[in-house]
XYZ file of C-alpha atoms in Angstrom:
416
model
C 3.298 -47.701 -33.300
C 6.300 -47.040 -31.045
C 6.755 -43.543 -32.401
C 3.116 -42.768 -31.706
C 3.407 -43.901 -28.076
C 6.450 -41.716 -27.513
C 4.670 -38.499 -28.558
C 4.366 -36.168 -25.542
C 1.142 -34.346 -26.261
C 1.273 -32.461 -22.955
C 4.685 -30.975 -23.677
C 3.608 -30.033 -27.188
C 0.758 -27.863 -25.940
C 1.189 -24.158 -26.710
C 2.394 -21.999 -23.838
C -0.873 -20.070 -23.740
C -2.883 -23.294 -23.336
C -0.632 -24.503 -20.503
C -1.063 -21.208 -18.664
C -4.827 -21.378 -19.182
C -4.976 -24.896 -17.695
C -2.845 -23.994 -14.682
C -4.879 -20.872 -13.958
C -8.057 -22.945 -13.721
C -6.584 -25.435 -11.275
C -6.409 -24.984 -7.493
C -2.870 -23.916 -6.597
C -2.185 -27.239 -4.884
C -3.064 -29.177 -8.061
C -1.203 -26.704 -10.269
C 1.993 -27.461 -8.378
C 1.420 -31.194 -8.795
C 1.535 -30.810 -12.581
C 5.333 -30.621 -12.199
C 5.420 -34.421 -12.477
C 3.736 -34.471 -15.905
C 6.824 -33.658 -17.960
C 10.055 -31.658 -17.894
C 8.402 -28.780 -19.693
C 5.686 -28.604 -17.027
C 8.068 -28.869 -14.059
C 8.296 -25.174 -13.196
C 5.408 -23.782 -15.197
C 3.353 -23.107 -12.054
C 6.050 -20.755 -10.747
C 5.066 -18.148 -13.333
C 1.339 -18.149 -12.542
C 0.004 -14.611 -12.400
C -3.011 -15.596 -10.272
C -2.514 -17.157 -6.848
C -5.500 -18.265 -4.761
C -4.933 -19.722 -1.285
C -7.629 -21.232 0.928
C -8.097 -23.964 3.522
C -7.909 -26.658 0.851
C -4.287 -25.850 0.030
C -3.067 -28.232 2.734
C -4.358 -31.576 3.933
C -6.847 -31.449 6.778
C -5.335 -32.679 10.031
C -5.920 -32.258 13.725
C -2.539 -30.684 14.361
C -0.276 -28.409 12.402
C -2.721 -27.172 9.743
C -2.029 -23.553 10.701
C 1.752 -23.994 10.338
C 1.363 -26.097 7.193
C -0.627 -23.388 5.453
C 1.890 -20.687 6.378
C 4.750 -22.851 5.108
C 2.871 -23.660 1.898
C 2.168 -20.000 1.055
C 5.705 -18.909 1.928
C 7.179 -21.727 -0.158
C 5.036 -20.849 -3.192
C 5.955 -17.168 -3.016
C 9.650 -17.969 -2.529
C 9.738 -20.053 -5.725
C 7.524 -17.744 -7.755
C 8.957 -15.920 -10.761
C 7.548 -12.951 -12.632
C 4.562 -10.694 -11.866
C 1.569 -11.577 -9.691
C -1.621 -9.972 -10.938
C -4.011 -11.553 -8.444
C -3.436 -12.676 -4.845
C -6.418 -14.100 -2.982
C -6.030 -15.413 0.575
C -9.177 -16.698 2.293
C -8.395 -19.059 5.145
C -10.558 -19.658 8.213
C -7.758 -21.559 9.975
C -5.209 -18.810 9.485
C -4.947 -16.102 12.133
C -2.790 -13.008 12.396
C 0.803 -13.985 11.681
C 4.085 -12.053 11.204
C 4.509 -13.920 7.923
C 1.683 -11.831 6.496
C 3.921 -8.749 6.535
C 6.536 -10.609 4.523
C 3.934 -11.730 2.015
C 2.659 -8.166 1.640
C 6.186 -6.867 1.100
C 6.761 -9.524 -1.561
C 3.492 -8.679 -3.338
C 4.232 -4.955 -3.333
C 7.245 -5.726 -5.538
C 5.311 -7.983 -7.903
C 2.940 -5.433 -9.430
C -0.153 -6.989 -7.809
C -3.438 -5.764 -9.303
C -6.069 -7.698 -7.346
C -5.605 -8.279 -3.618
C -8.065 -10.079 -1.332
C -7.170 -10.992 2.256
C -9.663 -12.685 4.576
C -8.375 -14.482 7.660
C -10.197 -16.342 10.427
C -12.333 -14.792 13.167
C -9.484 -14.478 15.666
C -7.277 -11.489 16.281
C -7.478 -8.769 13.625
C -4.322 -8.136 11.658
C -2.695 -4.784 10.991
C -2.067 -4.215 7.292
C 1.588 -3.493 6.538
C 2.278 -0.027 5.175
C 3.823 -1.527 2.029
C 0.235 -2.117 0.831
C 0.147 1.560 -0.074
C 3.075 1.019 -2.444
C 0.937 -1.285 -4.603
C 0.246 1.427 -7.148
C -1.190 -0.935 -9.784
C -4.076 -2.200 -7.634
C -7.418 -2.338 -9.441
C -9.264 -4.421 -6.811
C -8.780 -4.443 -3.024
C -10.796 -6.460 -0.493
C -9.837 -6.553 3.183
C -11.617 -8.278 6.067
C -11.196 -7.849 9.841
C -8.078 -5.727 9.911
C -6.611 -2.355 10.891
C -5.757 0.063 8.114
C -3.595 3.121 8.692
C -2.582 4.968 5.499
C 0.725 6.861 5.872
C 0.690 10.679 5.574
C 2.530 10.414 2.254
C -0.161 8.210 0.678
C -1.812 9.887 -2.308
C -4.307 7.198 -3.272
C -4.605 4.173 -5.548
C -4.799 5.788 -8.962
C -5.819 2.564 -10.757
C -8.246 1.158 -8.149
C -11.737 0.366 -9.491
C -13.174 -1.865 -6.743
C -12.814 -1.425 -2.973
C -14.413 -3.651 -0.314
C -13.735 -3.185 3.399
C -15.457 -5.507 5.887
C -14.947 -4.894 9.610
C -11.947 -2.667 8.971
C -10.717 -0.297 11.654
C -9.734 2.978 9.987
C -9.976 6.630 10.993
C -13.037 8.438 9.522
C -10.890 11.053 7.791
C -8.711 8.302 6.320
C -11.602 6.371 4.778
C -12.935 9.523 3.139
C -9.466 10.415 1.879
C -8.942 6.872 0.588
C -12.196 6.968 -1.393
C -11.653 10.438 -2.838
C -8.065 9.617 -3.845
C -9.109 6.680 -6.013
C -10.245 8.611 -9.114
C -11.234 5.497 -11.113
C -13.253 3.855 -8.303
C -16.411 2.212 -9.673
C -17.475 -0.190 -6.901
C -17.424 0.530 -3.145
C -18.568 -1.783 -0.335
C -18.230 -0.813 3.329
C -19.688 -3.123 5.961
C -19.767 -3.174 9.763
C -18.534 0.352 10.332
C -19.528 1.980 13.636
C -20.748 5.544 14.287
C -19.299 6.842 11.057
C -20.249 10.120 9.392
C -19.381 9.419 5.782
C -18.902 11.850 2.916
C -18.384 10.085 -0.411
C -16.600 11.919 -3.204
C -16.235 9.470 -6.091
C -17.176 10.870 -9.508
C -16.836 7.507 -11.312
C -18.602 5.362 -8.700
C -21.296 3.052 -10.133
C -22.001 0.496 -7.379
C -22.354 1.303 -3.673
C -22.974 -1.107 -0.774
C -23.125 0.216 2.786
C -23.850 -1.745 5.969
C -23.257 -0.606 9.533
C -23.986 2.017 12.187
C -23.585 5.057 9.969
C -24.642 8.238 11.729
C -24.876 10.188 8.498
C -24.105 9.701 4.809
C -23.595 12.345 2.172
C -23.176 11.368 -1.465
C -21.235 14.494 -2.282
C -20.154 13.717 -5.846
C -21.429 10.397 -7.196
C -23.271 11.302 -10.409
C -22.729 7.938 -12.150
C -24.187 5.612 -9.497
C -26.422 2.916 -10.995
C -26.940 0.584 -7.997
C -27.197 1.329 -4.269
C -27.735 -1.067 -1.364
C -27.863 0.272 2.200
C -28.468 -1.318 5.620
C -28.277 0.933 8.677
C -28.048 -0.402 12.217
C -28.850 1.244 15.524
C -28.316 0.362 19.164
C -29.071 2.113 22.447
C -25.905 4.214 22.184
C -26.319 5.201 18.540
C -27.004 8.881 17.953
C -30.016 9.810 15.767
C -29.425 9.810 12.031
C -28.173 13.052 10.556
C -29.061 16.614 11.392
C -32.768 17.378 11.533
C -32.058 20.695 9.803
C -30.809 18.840 6.726
C -32.872 16.817 4.288
C -31.324 13.350 4.273
C -33.301 12.414 1.171
C -31.663 15.147 -0.858
C -28.210 14.566 0.689
C -28.324 10.893 -0.236
C -30.391 10.738 -3.414
C -30.280 14.286 -4.732
C -27.356 13.715 -7.088
C -27.766 10.229 -8.591
C -29.652 10.785 -11.882
C -28.524 7.492 -13.476
C -29.678 5.219 -10.640
C -31.117 1.918 -11.921
C -31.568 -0.180 -8.757
C -32.121 0.941 -5.163
C -32.166 -1.473 -2.211
C -32.806 -0.141 1.279
C -32.659 -2.504 4.225
C -33.269 -1.855 7.907
C -33.725 1.828 8.940
C -33.050 3.132 5.435
C -36.431 4.800 4.934
C -36.228 6.059 8.517
C -32.902 7.715 7.674
C -34.248 9.263 4.462
C -37.293 10.642 6.296
C -35.246 12.835 8.650
C -35.454 16.468 7.639
C -37.855 15.427 4.896
C -38.971 18.281 2.712
C -42.117 18.787 0.690
C -40.118 20.465 -2.050
C -39.945 18.891 -5.478
C -37.042 16.530 -6.010
C -34.004 18.051 -7.720
C -33.740 14.985 -9.962
C -36.008 12.590 -11.813
C -34.911 8.951 -11.733
C -35.657 8.103 -15.338
C -33.354 5.067 -15.310
C -34.593 3.582 -12.016
C -36.172 0.196 -12.777
C -36.161 -1.567 -9.405
C -36.840 -0.343 -5.848
C -36.595 -2.664 -2.845
C -37.328 -1.246 0.615
C -37.341 -3.306 3.803
C -38.988 -2.651 7.157
C -40.955 0.411 6.128
C -43.025 1.754 9.008
C -46.517 2.597 7.753
C -47.300 4.286 11.056
C -44.720 6.998 10.256
C -46.100 9.477 7.742
C -42.598 10.718 6.920
C -41.519 7.231 5.872
C -44.629 6.877 3.735
C -43.789 10.209 2.127
C -40.263 8.939 1.363
C -41.694 5.920 -0.480
C -44.117 8.087 -2.417
C -41.426 10.583 -3.383
C -39.300 7.738 -4.698
C -41.894 5.986 -6.805
C -43.500 9.157 -8.189
C -40.058 10.396 -9.263
C -39.314 7.128 -11.098
C -41.419 7.194 -14.307
C -39.860 3.985 -15.669
C -40.109 1.897 -12.509
C -40.800 -1.763 -13.349
C -40.505 -3.635 -10.035
C -41.315 -2.544 -6.483
C -40.667 -4.631 -3.354
C -41.632 -3.425 0.112
C -41.661 -5.147 3.483
C -43.460 -3.587 6.424
C -42.562 -3.203 10.072
C -45.608 -1.413 11.413
C -46.732 -1.585 15.015
C -50.155 -3.017 14.215
C -51.762 -1.614 17.364
C -50.496 1.946 16.852
C -50.879 1.938 13.083
C -54.433 0.585 13.176
C -55.606 3.840 14.768
C -54.264 5.905 11.814
C -55.869 9.283 12.623
C -54.534 10.995 9.466
C -56.040 8.920 6.665
C -57.060 12.139 4.922
C -53.398 12.317 3.853
C -54.181 10.039 0.911
C -56.798 12.466 -0.387
C -55.044 15.740 0.408
C -51.336 15.056 -0.134
C -51.051 12.018 -2.371
C -50.706 12.778 -6.117
C -53.634 10.773 -7.502
C -52.993 12.060 -11.011
C -49.590 10.340 -11.054
C -49.615 7.104 -13.047
C -47.029 4.339 -13.213
C -46.802 3.474 -16.866
C -44.123 0.767 -16.588
C -44.726 -0.857 -13.205
C -45.336 -4.575 -13.768
C -44.477 -6.356 -10.502
C -45.223 -5.361 -6.907
C -44.247 -7.517 -3.936
C -45.492 -6.587 -0.464
C -44.315 -8.699 2.482
C -44.829 -8.632 6.257
C -48.057 -6.694 5.814
C -50.229 -6.161 8.891
C -53.335 -4.953 7.086
C -53.342 -1.615 8.903
C -55.099 1.355 7.223
C -52.064 3.128 5.734
C -50.740 -0.125 4.250
C -54.078 -0.779 2.615
C -54.327 2.795 1.322
C -50.862 2.460 -0.218
C -51.849 -0.787 -1.946
C -55.047 0.865 -3.188
C -52.994 3.757 -4.563
C -50.693 1.420 -6.479
C -53.543 -0.635 -7.956
C -55.409 2.494 -8.998
C -52.459 4.101 -10.774
C -50.440 1.209 -12.271
C -51.542 0.988 -15.885
C -49.803 -2.230 -16.973
C -49.422 -4.012 -13.621
C -49.192 -7.785 -14.059
C -48.879 -9.170 -10.517
C -49.127 -7.846 -6.992
C -48.175 -10.412 -4.375
C -49.041 -9.730 -0.743
C -47.687 -11.786 2.123
C -49.151 -10.974 5.558
C -46.958 -10.804 8.630
C -46.702 -14.172 10.388
C -48.091 -12.622 13.564
C -51.215 -11.384 11.804
C -53.883 -14.092 11.826
C -57.184 -12.506 12.786
C -57.206 -9.833 10.045
C -56.144 -11.903 7.057
C -59.657 -12.585 5.799
C -60.611 -8.921 6.128
C -57.430 -7.955 4.246
C -58.342 -10.253 1.373
C -61.934 -9.004 1.187
C -60.770 -5.391 1.159
C -58.128 -6.075 -1.492
C -60.678 -7.561 -3.855
C -62.729 -4.358 -3.640
C -59.893 -2.096 -4.835
C -60.148 -0.761 -8.364
C -57.365 -1.816 -10.718
C -56.114 0.382 -13.537
C -54.690 -2.663 -15.297
C -57.127 -5.289 -16.524
C -54.297 -7.818 -16.433
C -53.387 -7.177 -12.772
C -53.433 -10.319 -10.664
C -53.407 -10.221 -6.858
C -51.597 -13.089 -5.172
C -52.458 -13.290 -1.477
C -49.868 -15.622 -0.015
């Protein structure tokens, strides 16, 4: 019995199991495992993944900022071996000179994944040694200044790049993207007045949010998912050049697109310089389209939506929210558009789900719904949610909807 009690099962665990356990623990708890046995005493110092957040130090009224800095510095000072992942997300931590020392340390540790997100105070300036981290595969930076040195030739291993509220020269962001030949995922948010040309032949996932003046997907043939939100204020210049077709600049070279999400002003942007020419590409892989705040009083925006869905023969789900001025759109002097310009012989053989929200019941909205019902052969459900400000026309909307012919005998209209 005595021999059984003296067996140290923790120390007898294989090295791979110990590393697996430590990796799944918060860094603070991983360090505490030093008391378990002699074999565990310094195991945490060889962790290849380090994640620091506000929970690393005890919550207190005073000194939490200094405690967190000391904790991170102490961990890095005792660390041995490579660091593959370094994640710092701390709301209490502001810009600090210690950050430069940490970056210098990481640049010598072969870091592959780097995420830095500090509090909402003063933005920090990223140390130039970041650009010596040649093994980076993932980089996420929040609220900082980024200034690549003239000698920088790109991150040759980088596959995922996310920049949120990052101050960087327009020519530098384009150079950074184009000099990451393996880049597959790109997210840029809260950029102001930026004209962006994207050259990324291996890019698959793109997320853009901000006051972009113009966007040109110059070489992105492998994109499968796009999400875009465009903002405007009183000082923002109009989108793009009216002599160019924004639709073709943005969507003319993405034949493998599977999911498209357009938030505020996206259809407005695509409608500028809109052309009646046939699309240079058919989106045979596009299964889901989600468009927000589509103005059904703007015929060019309606044309954008129609060009998208009629060029997507395998579309399965369509979500659209409206933003029509109900007074202006209710006049709708050009309703003959739906007879003269709309391709009635086009059928949607795979469309199963349609969701329409913030509908005002104005003529062009209703004509669009009629068009979908008439041409969707296997439609299962169409849900329609009226705008909260529309109360007097809801009954008329419902009566009119029930009169529309449905190509699918299984189509169910849900009026929410």
